[in-house]
Amino acid sequence: MNSSQIVILNITMKMLIKNPMNSSSIIISIIIGMCLSLIAFITALGNIVVLLAFYFDKKLRTINDYFILNMAIADFLVGFFCIPFYIPFSITQSWPFGRLFCKIWVTIDDVATMASVINIVGISINRYWSIGYPISYRKYARLDFVYIVMGSVWFISFINFAPGIWLFSLFDKENVEKSRSDNDCSGDYHKSFVYMLIAQFNYFIWPFILLCILNMLIMINICKRTRKMTRSRAHCEPIKTKENVVLVLVSSRLGTSKDTDDGQSLSILSKHNINLIEESPSRIIKEKKYFIKDFSQNKNLQTLSNKSSSNNSPSKNR
């Protein structure tokens, strides 16, 4: 049994002593505690596997993997530290660990949760940048830049919640003290509607809007690329009719080399070594290992073959 399950059993025994007749609520509390313990165990274990895989597998060093690493650290803190201490608080609706530890726990919980959300946004931004602007992505997307972004994620999350947890009571001490309970454990910013609204907007609203926009832009970009690829394939598809497929089969062993106007070197043979073939290209490639050039699309090769035929014509007349 782990520590969280021991705490659950101790709390359950106390509840049985105080309320022996309330058995149904005790069973519900035990089920909730066991489910939360299972969630905490799976969350912590799964993210440990991610961290170990990143450490031992050197191939996992892409920019996207660093964002996943940062998100795994945040989720591990939630599963290993935040959820286990939330279990007794959710069952008994009281905080038995003191006010100072309550502030530490709430800070880590809020900051780690928001950091995980912002890392998801960072993964989407990285994906859109690499798809939409590949040239600038290759130029500027370096590890130094990734380290700065990873640190900024934690800094933004800390700035969003920590002042409201640690400093809010200094500015509005009377209202905080009046509404504070010894058994309650929540950030002091919950006492201010304006601060809580701003914090929750930064925590959920703008990341959600940004995720929707980025994923829509990624889908639009992919659709445009797919259409361009389809059009280019249709435009560049070779003509398969027998009348238009004219290939020049040039032996790779015989002939002399001659430079064309394009700077390419072609093998020039006599007329009896140049065969105009009206045949399927795939069949010719399978049967003989020759250098094959599309006669209809290469004007230089066509002119060279005409010159060679004109040079050989007097020999036959003789």
CSV table of C-alpha atoms in Angstrom, one decimal:
chain,number,residue,atom,x,y,z
A,1,MET,CA,0.0,0.0,0.0
A,2,ASN,CA,1.2,3.5,-0.8
A,3,SER,CA,1.1,6.5,1.4
A,4,SER,CA,-2.1,7.9,-0.1
A,5,GLN,CA,-4.0,4.7,0.5
A,6,ILE,CA,-2.8,4.6,4.1
A,7,VAL,CA,-4.0,8.2,4.6
A,8,ILE,CA,-7.4,7.1,3.1
A,9,LEU,CA,-7.7,4.2,5.5
A,10,ASN,CA,-6.8,6.4,8.5
A,11,ILE,CA,-9.4,9.0,7.5
A,12,THR,CA,-12.0,6.3,7.0
A,13,MET,CA,-11.4,4.8,10.4
A,14,LYS,CA,-11.9,8.3,12.0
A,15,MET,CA,-15.1,8.8,10.0
A,16,LEU,CA,-16.4,5.3,11.2
A,17,ILE,CA,-15.7,6.3,14.8
A,18,LYS,CA,-17.5,9.7,14.5
A,19,ASN,CA,-20.3,8.6,12.2
A,20,PRO,CA,-20.9,4.8,12.5
A,21,MET,CA,-24.3,5.0,10.8
A,22,ASN,CA,-23.2,6.9,7.7
A,23,SER,CA,-21.9,3.8,5.8
A,24,SER,CA,-23.0,4.9,2.3
A,25,SER,CA,-21.0,8.1,2.4
A,26,ILE,CA,-17.9,6.2,3.7
A,27,ILE,CA,-18.1,3.8,0.8
A,28,ILE,CA,-18.4,6.7,-1.7
A,29,SER,CA,-15.4,8.3,0.0
A,30,ILE,CA,-13.3,5.1,-0.3
A,31,ILE,CA,-14.2,4.7,-4.0
A,32,ILE,CA,-13.3,8.4,-4.7
A,33,GLY,CA,-10.0,8.0,-2.8
A,34,MET,CA,-9.1,4.8,-4.6
A,35,CYS,CA,-9.9,6.3,-8.0
A,36,LEU,CA,-7.8,9.4,-7.3
A,37,SER,CA,-4.9,7.1,-6.1
A,38,LEU,CA,-5.1,5.2,-9.3
A,39,ILE,CA,-5.1,8.4,-11.4
A,40,ALA,CA,-2.1,9.7,-9.4
A,41,PHE,CA,-0.2,6.5,-9.9
A,42,ILE,CA,-0.8,6.2,-13.6
A,43,THR,CA,0.0,9.9,-14.2
A,44,ALA,CA,3.3,9.7,-12.3
A,45,LEU,CA,4.4,6.4,-13.8
A,46,GLY,CA,3.5,7.3,-17.4
A,47,ASN,CA,5.4,10.6,-17.2
A,48,ILE,CA,8.4,8.9,-15.7
A,49,VAL,CA,8.5,6.6,-18.7
A,50,VAL,CA,8.4,9.7,-21.0
A,51,LEU,CA,11.3,11.3,-19.0
A,52,LEU,CA,13.4,8.1,-19.1
A,53,ALA,CA,12.8,7.6,-22.8
A,54,PHE,CA,13.9,11.2,-23.5
A,55,TYR,CA,17.0,10.6,-21.4
A,56,PHE,CA,18.2,7.3,-22.8
A,57,ASP,CA,17.0,7.6,-26.4
A,58,LYS,CA,19.3,10.1,-28.2
A,59,LYS,CA,17.0,10.2,-31.2
A,60,LEU,CA,14.3,12.0,-29.1
A,61,ARG,CA,16.0,15.4,-29.4
A,62,THR,CA,13.7,17.2,-31.8
A,63,ILE,CA,12.2,20.6,-30.9
A,64,ASN,CA,8.8,19.0,-30.6
A,65,ASP,CA,10.2,16.4,-28.2
A,66,TYR,CA,11.5,19.2,-25.9
A,67,PHE,CA,8.0,20.6,-25.6
A,68,ILE,CA,6.8,17.1,-24.7
A,69,LEU,CA,9.5,16.8,-22.1
A,70,ASN,CA,8.5,20.1,-20.6
A,71,MET,CA,4.8,18.9,-20.5
A,72,ALA,CA,5.8,15.6,-19.0
A,73,ILE,CA,7.6,17.4,-16.1
A,74,ALA,CA,4.5,19.4,-15.4
A,75,ASP,CA,2.2,16.4,-15.5
A,76,PHE,CA,4.6,14.4,-13.3
A,77,LEU,CA,4.4,17.1,-10.6
A,78,VAL,CA,0.6,17.0,-10.7
A,79,GLY,CA,0.5,13.2,-10.4
A,80,PHE,CA,3.3,12.8,-7.9
A,81,PHE,CA,2.8,15.8,-5.6
A,82,CYS,CA,-0.6,17.5,-6.2
A,83,ILE,CA,-3.1,14.6,-6.5
A,84,PRO,CA,-1.9,12.6,-3.4
A,85,PHE,CA,-2.4,15.6,-1.1
A,86,TYR,CA,-5.7,16.4,-2.7
A,87,ILE,CA,-7.1,12.9,-1.8
A,88,PRO,CA,-7.6,13.5,2.0
A,89,PHE,CA,-8.8,17.0,1.3
A,90,SER,CA,-11.5,15.8,-1.1
A,91,ILE,CA,-12.7,13.1,1.3
A,92,THR,CA,-12.8,15.1,4.6
A,93,GLN,CA,-13.3,18.6,3.0
A,94,SER,CA,-10.6,19.9,5.4
A,95,TRP,CA,-6.9,20.6,5.1
A,96,PRO,CA,-4.8,19.0,7.8
A,97,PHE,CA,-1.3,20.0,6.7
A,98,GLY,CA,-1.1,23.7,7.7
A,99,ARG,CA,-1.4,27.0,6.1
A,100,LEU,CA,2.2,27.3,4.7
A,101,PHE,CA,2.1,23.9,3.1
A,102,CYS,CA,-1.3,24.8,1.7
A,103,LYS,CA,0.2,27.7,-0.2
A,104,ILE,CA,3.1,25.6,-1.5
A,105,TRP,CA,0.7,22.9,-2.7
A,106,VAL,CA,-1.7,25.3,-4.4
A,107,THR,CA,1.2,27.1,-6.1
A,108,ILE,CA,2.7,23.9,-7.5
A,109,ASP,CA,-0.8,22.6,-8.5
A,110,ASP,CA,-1.8,25.8,-10.4
A,111,VAL,CA,1.6,26.5,-12.0
A,112,ALA,CA,2.2,22.9,-13.1
A,113,THR,CA,-1.4,22.6,-14.6
A,114,MET,CA,-1.1,25.9,-16.5
A,115,ALA,CA,2.4,25.0,-17.7
A,116,SER,CA,1.0,21.7,-19.1
A,117,VAL,CA,-1.7,23.6,-21.0
A,118,ILE,CA,0.7,26.2,-22.4
A,119,ASN,CA,3.1,23.4,-23.6
A,120,ILE,CA,0.2,22.0,-25.7
A,121,VAL,CA,-0.1,25.5,-27.2
A,122,GLY,CA,3.7,25.5,-27.8
A,123,ILE,CA,3.5,22.2,-29.6
A,124,SER,CA,0.7,23.5,-31.9
A,125,ILE,CA,2.7,26.7,-32.6
A,126,ASN,CA,5.8,24.6,-33.4
A,127,ARG,CA,3.8,22.4,-35.8
A,128,TYR,CA,2.2,25.4,-37.6
A,129,TRP,CA,5.5,27.2,-37.9
A,130,SER,CA,7.2,24.1,-39.4
A,131,ILE,CA,4.4,23.5,-41.9
A,132,GLY,CA,3.5,27.1,-42.9
A,133,TYR,CA,7.0,28.7,-42.9
A,134,PRO,CA,9.6,25.9,-43.3
A,135,ILE,CA,12.5,28.2,-44.3
A,136,SER,CA,12.3,30.5,-41.3
A,137,TYR,CA,11.6,27.5,-39.1
A,138,ARG,CA,14.9,25.9,-40.1
A,139,LYS,CA,16.7,29.2,-39.7
A,140,TYR,CA,15.5,30.2,-36.3
A,141,ALA,CA,14.3,27.0,-34.6
A,142,ARG,CA,17.4,26.2,-32.5
A,143,LEU,CA,17.8,24.6,-29.1
A,144,ASP,CA,18.7,27.9,-27.5
A,145,PHE,CA,15.4,29.3,-28.7
A,146,VAL,CA,13.6,26.2,-27.4
A,147,TYR,CA,15.2,26.6,-23.9
A,148,ILE,CA,14.0,30.2,-23.8
A,149,VAL,CA,10.4,29.1,-24.7
A,150,MET,CA,10.5,26.3,-22.1
A,151,GLY,CA,11.5,28.7,-19.4
A,152,SER,CA,9.0,31.3,-20.5
A,153,VAL,CA,6.2,28.7,-20.1
A,154,TRP,CA,7.0,28.2,-16.4
A,155,PHE,CA,7.6,32.0,-15.9
A,156,ILE,CA,4.2,32.9,-17.3
A,157,SER,CA,2.4,30.2,-15.3
A,158,PHE,CA,4.1,31.4,-12.1
A,159,ILE,CA,3.3,35.0,-12.7
A,160,ASN,CA,-0.3,34.2,-13.4
A,161,PHE,CA,-1.0,32.4,-10.0
A,162,ALA,CA,1.8,33.0,-7.5
A,163,PRO,CA,1.1,36.7,-6.7
A,164,GLY,CA,-2.5,35.9,-6.0
A,165,ILE,CA,-1.5,33.1,-3.7
A,166,TRP,CA,1.3,34.7,-1.8
A,167,LEU,CA,0.8,38.5,-2.1
A,168,PHE,CA,-2.9,39.0,-2.3
A,169,SER,CA,-3.5,38.8,1.4
A,170,LEU,CA,-1.0,41.7,1.9
A,171,PHE,CA,-3.2,44.1,-0.1
A,172,ASP,CA,-6.6,43.0,1.1
A,173,LYS,CA,-5.8,41.5,4.4
A,174,GLU,CA,-9.1,42.2,6.2
A,175,ASN,CA,-11.4,40.5,3.6
A,176,VAL,CA,-9.0,37.5,3.3
A,177,GLU,CA,-8.9,37.0,7.0
A,178,LYS,CA,-12.7,37.2,7.3
A,179,SER,CA,-13.3,34.7,4.6
A,180,ARG,CA,-10.5,32.4,5.5
A,181,SER,CA,-11.2,29.1,7.2
A,182,ASP,CA,-8.7,26.9,9.0
A,183,ASN,CA,-9.9,23.8,7.1
A,184,ASP,CA,-9.9,25.5,3.7
A,185,CYS,CA,-7.0,25.3,1.3
A,186,SER,CA,-7.4,27.5,-1.8
A,187,GLY,CA,-5.5,30.4,-3.2
A,188,ASP,CA,-6.3,33.8,-1.7
A,189,TYR,CA,-7.0,35.1,-5.2
A,190,HIS,CA,-10.3,33.1,-5.0
A,191,LYS,CA,-11.6,35.9,-2.7
A,192,SER,CA,-11.3,38.4,-5.6
A,193,PHE,CA,-13.6,37.9,-8.5
A,194,VAL,CA,-11.6,40.2,-10.9
A,195,TYR,CA,-8.2,38.5,-10.2
A,196,MET,CA,-9.7,35.0,-10.4
A,197,LEU,CA,-11.4,35.9,-13.8
A,198,ILE,CA,-8.1,37.2,-15.2
A,199,ALA,CA,-6.2,34.2,-13.9
A,200,GLN,CA,-8.7,31.7,-15.3
A,201,PHE,CA,-8.8,33.6,-18.7
A,202,ASN,CA,-5.0,33.2,-18.9
A,203,TYR,CA,-5.2,29.6,-17.8
A,204,PHE,CA,-7.9,28.3,-20.1
A,205,ILE,CA,-9.6,30.8,-22.4
A,206,TRP,CA,-6.8,32.2,-24.6
A,207,PRO,CA,-5.0,28.9,-24.8
A,208,PHE,CA,-8.2,27.2,-26.0
A,209,ILE,CA,-8.8,30.0,-28.6
A,210,LEU,CA,-5.2,29.8,-29.8
A,211,LEU,CA,-5.4,26.1,-30.2
A,212,CYS,CA,-8.5,26.2,-32.3
A,213,ILE,CA,-7.0,28.9,-34.6
A,214,LEU,CA,-3.7,27.1,-35.0
A,215,ASN,CA,-5.3,23.8,-35.8
A,216,MET,CA,-7.6,25.4,-38.3
A,217,LEU,CA,-4.6,27.1,-40.0
A,218,ILE,CA,-2.7,23.8,-40.1
A,219,MET,CA,-5.6,22.0,-41.7
A,220,ILE,CA,-6.0,24.8,-44.3
A,221,ASN,CA,-2.3,24.7,-45.1
A,222,ILE,CA,-2.3,20.9,-45.5
A,223,CYS,CA,-5.4,21.1,-47.8
A,224,LYS,CA,-3.7,23.7,-50.0
A,225,ARG,CA,-0.5,21.6,-50.3
A,226,THR,CA,-2.5,18.5,-51.1
A,227,ARG,CA,-4.3,20.4,-54.0
A,228,LYS,CA,-1.0,21.7,-55.3
A,229,MET,CA,0.5,18.2,-55.3
A,230,THR,CA,-2.5,16.7,-57.0
A,231,ARG,CA,-2.4,19.4,-59.8
A,232,SER,CA,1.4,19.0,-60.3
A,233,ARG,CA,1.1,15.3,-60.6
A,234,ALA,CA,-1.8,15.6,-63.1
A,235,HIS,CA,0.2,18.1,-65.1
A,236,CYS,CA,3.5,16.1,-65.1
A,237,GLU,CA,1.9,12.7,-65.8
A,238,PRO,CA,3.6,11.1,-68.8
A,239,ILE,CA,1.6,10.5,-72.0
A,240,LYS,CA,0.9,6.8,-72.3
A,241,THR,CA,-0.4,6.6,-75.9
A,242,LYS,CA,1.7,4.7,-78.3
A,243,GLU,CA,1.8,7.4,-81.0
A,244,ASN,CA,3.4,10.0,-78.6
A,245,VAL,CA,5.8,7.8,-76.7
A,246,VAL,CA,9.0,8.0,-78.6
A,247,LEU,CA,12.1,6.9,-76.8
A,248,VAL,CA,15.7,7.1,-77.9
A,249,LEU,CA,17.7,4.1,-76.7
A,250,VAL,CA,21.3,4.9,-76.5
A,251,SER,CA,23.9,2.3,-75.7
A,252,SER,CA,26.0,3.1,-72.6
A,253,ARG,CA,29.0,1.3,-74.0
A,254,LEU,CA,29.4,2.7,-77.5
A,255,GLY,CA,29.7,6.1,-79.0
A,256,THR,CA,31.5,9.3,-78.3
A,257,SER,CA,30.6,12.1,-76.0
A,258,LYS,CA,29.4,15.5,-77.1
A,259,ASP,CA,28.3,18.6,-75.1
A,260,THR,CA,24.9,20.1,-75.8
A,261,ASP,CA,23.9,23.7,-75.5
A,262,ASP,CA,22.6,23.0,-72.0
A,263,GLY,CA,26.0,21.8,-70.8
A,264,GLN,CA,24.9,18.1,-70.8
A,265,SER,CA,27.1,15.4,-72.2
A,266,LEU,CA,25.3,12.9,-74.5
A,267,SER,CA,26.6,9.8,-76.2
A,268,ILE,CA,26.5,10.1,-80.0
A,269,LEU,CA,26.3,6.9,-82.1
A,270,SER,CA,26.0,6.2,-85.7
A,271,LYS,CA,22.6,5.8,-87.2
A,272,HIS,CA,22.4,2.0,-86.9
A,273,ASN,CA,23.1,2.3,-83.1
A,274,ILE,CA,20.2,4.7,-82.5
A,275,ASN,CA,16.9,3.1,-82.4
A,276,LEU,CA,13.6,4.9,-82.4
A,277,ILE,CA,11.4,2.8,-80.3
A,278,GLU,CA,7.6,3.0,-80.0
A,279,GLU,CA,7.2,1.0,-76.9
A,280,SER,CA,6.2,1.1,-73.2
A,281,PRO,CA,9.0,2.7,-71.1
A,282,SER,CA,8.5,0.3,-68.2
A,283,ARG,CA,9.0,-2.7,-70.5
A,284,ILE,CA,12.2,-1.3,-72.0
A,285,ILE,CA,13.7,-0.5,-68.6
A,286,LYS,CA,13.0,-4.0,-67.4
A,287,GLU,CA,14.5,-5.7,-70.5
A,288,LYS,CA,17.7,-3.7,-71.1
A,289,LYS,CA,19.9,-1.4,-68.9
A,290,TYR,CA,20.1,1.5,-71.3
A,291,PHE,CA,20.2,5.3,-70.8
A,292,ILE,CA,16.7,6.3,-71.8
A,293,LYS,CA,15.7,9.8,-72.7
A,294,ASP,CA,12.2,11.2,-73.7
A,295,PHE,CA,12.6,12.1,-77.3
A,296,SER,CA,9.6,14.4,-77.5
A,297,GLN,CA,10.8,16.5,-74.5
A,298,ASN,CA,14.5,16.9,-75.3
A,299,LYS,CA,15.1,19.1,-78.3
A,300,ASN,CA,18.9,18.9,-78.0
A,301,LEU,CA,18.8,15.1,-78.3
A,302,GLN,CA,16.5,15.3,-81.3
A,303,THR,CA,18.8,17.7,-83.1
A,304,LEU,CA,21.8,15.5,-82.4
A,305,SER,CA,20.1,12.4,-83.7
A,306,ASN,CA,19.2,14.3,-86.9
A,307,LYS,CA,22.8,15.4,-87.3
A,308,SER,CA,24.1,11.9,-86.9
A,309,SER,CA,21.6,10.6,-89.5
A,310,SER,CA,22.6,13.3,-92.0
A,311,ASN,CA,26.3,12.5,-91.5
A,312,ASN,CA,25.8,8.8,-92.2
A,313,SER,CA,23.5,9.3,-95.3
A,314,PRO,CA,26.4,9.9,-97.8
A,315,SER,CA,28.1,6.6,-96.9
A,316,LYS,CA,25.0,4.7,-98.0
A,317,ASN,CA,24.8,6.6,-101.3
A,318,ARG,CA,28.4,5.7,-102.0
